[in-house]
Coordinates of C-alpha atoms in Angstrom, one line a residue:
M1 CA -0.3 -0.2 0.1
R2 CA 3.0 2.3 0.7
L3 CA 4.3 1.7 -2.3
E4 CA 1.1 2.7 -4.2
V5 CA 1.0 6.1 -2.5
L6 CA 4.2 7.0 -3.5
N7 CA 3.6 6.3 -7.3
K8 CA 0.7 8.7 -6.9
I9 CA 2.3 11.3 -5.4
K10 CA 5.7 11.4 -7.5
P11 CA 4.2 13.3 -10.6
F12 CA 3.3 15.7 -8.2
V13 CA 6.6 15.7 -6.4
I14 CA 8.1 16.2 -10.0
I15 CA 5.8 19.0 -11.5
L16 CA 7.0 20.9 -7.9
V17 CA 10.5 19.9 -7.7
V18 CA 10.0 21.5 -11.9
I19 CA 8.1 24.6 -10.7
T20 CA 10.9 24.9 -7.7
F21 CA 13.4 25.0 -10.5
I22 CA 11.6 27.4 -13.0
F23 CA 10.7 30.0 -10.2
I24 CA 14.5 30.1 -9.3
S25 CA 16.3 30.1 -12.2
Y26 CA 13.7 33.0 -13.1
L27 CA 14.7 34.8 -9.8
Y28 CA 18.4 34.3 -10.5
Y29 CA 17.9 35.2 -14.3
H30 CA 16.5 38.4 -13.5
Y31 CA 17.7 39.9 -10.2
N32 CA 21.5 39.8 -9.3
P33 CA 22.3 38.2 -6.0
S34 CA 24.8 41.3 -5.1
E35 CA 22.1 43.8 -5.8
S36 CA 19.2 42.0 -4.0
W37 CA 18.4 42.0 -0.8
F38 CA 16.2 39.4 -0.4
F39 CA 19.4 36.6 -1.9
P40 CA 20.9 35.4 1.5
K41 CA 24.7 35.8 2.3
C42 CA 26.8 33.7 3.1
P43 CA 26.6 32.9 6.8
F44 CA 30.2 31.6 7.0
Y45 CA 31.7 34.2 5.2
S46 CA 29.9 36.7 7.6
L47 CA 31.0 34.9 10.5
T48 CA 34.6 34.2 9.8
G49 CA 35.8 36.2 6.6
I50 CA 36.7 33.2 5.0
Y51 CA 35.2 32.6 2.3
C52 CA 33.6 29.1 1.4
P53 CA 33.6 26.9 -1.7
G54 CA 29.9 27.9 -2.7
C55 CA 30.4 31.7 -2.0
G56 CA 30.1 33.5 -5.6
S57 CA 28.2 31.0 -6.5
Q58 CA 25.2 32.8 -6.7
R59 CA 26.4 35.8 -8.5
A60 CA 28.0 33.3 -11.0
T61 CA 24.4 31.6 -11.7
H62 CA 22.9 34.9 -11.9
Q63 CA 26.0 35.5 -14.5
L64 CA 25.6 32.0 -16.5
L65 CA 22.3 32.5 -16.8
Q66 CA 22.6 35.9 -18.3
G67 CA 25.2 34.5 -20.8
H68 CA 28.3 35.5 -19.3
F69 CA 30.1 32.5 -19.1
F70 CA 33.6 33.8 -18.2
E71 CA 32.4 36.4 -15.9
G72 CA 30.3 33.6 -13.9
L73 CA 33.7 31.5 -13.5
K74 CA 35.1 34.4 -11.9
H75 CA 32.9 34.0 -8.7
N76 CA 33.1 30.7 -8.6
F77 CA 35.3 27.8 -10.3
L78 CA 33.1 25.1 -8.9
I79 CA 30.4 26.0 -10.4
I80 CA 31.9 23.9 -13.3
L81 CA 32.2 20.6 -11.3
L82 CA 28.4 21.3 -10.2
A83 CA 27.5 21.9 -13.4
L84 CA 29.2 18.9 -14.8
V85 CA 28.0 16.7 -12.1
M86 CA 24.3 17.5 -12.4
L87 CA 24.4 17.0 -15.4
Y88 CA 26.3 13.9 -15.4
D89 CA 23.7 12.2 -12.9
A90 CA 20.7 13.6 -14.6
L91 CA 21.7 12.0 -17.8
I92 CA 22.6 8.3 -16.2
K93 CA 18.5 8.6 -14.8
L94 CA 17.2 9.4 -18.2
F95 CA 19.2 6.8 -19.8
G96 CA 17.7 4.5 -17.5
I97 CA 14.1 5.2 -18.1
V98 CA 14.1 5.9 -21.6
F99 CA 16.1 2.5 -22.1
K100 CA 14.6 0.6 -19.5
R101 CA 18.1 -0.7 -17.9
T102 CA 20.2 0.2 -14.8
Y103 CA 23.2 1.9 -15.6
K104 CA 26.2 2.3 -12.8
N105 CA 26.4 5.8 -12.0
L106 CA 30.4 6.6 -10.9
L107 CA 28.9 9.1 -8.7
H108 CA 27.9 6.5 -5.9
K109 CA 31.7 4.9 -6.4
S110 CA 33.8 5.7 -2.8
K111 CA 36.6 6.9 -4.9
T112 CA 34.7 9.9 -7.0
T113 CA 32.9 11.1 -3.9
Y114 CA 36.9 11.3 -2.5
T115 CA 38.2 12.8 -5.3
I116 CA 35.1 15.7 -5.5
L117 CA 35.7 15.8 -1.7
I118 CA 39.9 16.8 -2.4
V119 CA 39.0 18.8 -5.0
V120 CA 36.5 21.1 -3.2
I121 CA 38.7 21.1 0.0
L122 CA 41.6 22.1 -1.7
F123 CA 39.7 25.2 -3.9
W124 CA 38.6 25.9 -0.5
I125 CA 42.3 26.5 0.9
L126 CA 43.8 28.1 -2.2
R127 CA 40.5 30.5 -2.4
N128 CA 41.7 32.1 0.8
I129 CA 45.5 32.5 0.0
N130 CA 45.9 35.9 -0.6
L131 CA 48.7 35.9 -3.0
Y132 CA 48.5 35.8 -6.8
P133 CA 47.2 33.6 -8.9
F134 CA 45.2 32.1 -5.7
T135 CA 43.5 35.2 -5.3
I136 CA 41.8 34.7 -8.9
L137 CA 39.9 31.5 -7.2
A138 CA 38.5 34.1 -4.5
P139 CA 34.9 35.8 -5.9

């Protein structure tokens, strides 16, 4: 019975996720996070003065949606990794649905997880070093 309920609400959850994604994309397209009061500021940076790996992601998203690719990258280079991971995961799921078979998702392997973790931690450390060329990584 529980499976039947989940199958019934699944389309509504998907629709809700799509509508939320469109709404958030609309906000990031039309409003610049550095000029709008309703976008949250980074609490980690506000408390410590140290850039976290996500600092600049909102501005990067805005710039990318505006078509300013290189300007978006200046705010946060990790947006490339995020986009690649999300695209890969979506394609694996889409192929599974379309071709009705299961594909191995490399993101679920511990080596992949550790590699991404190491990249994020290194990015976090390097973007807070106040020497060139590391200052390029700061938002």
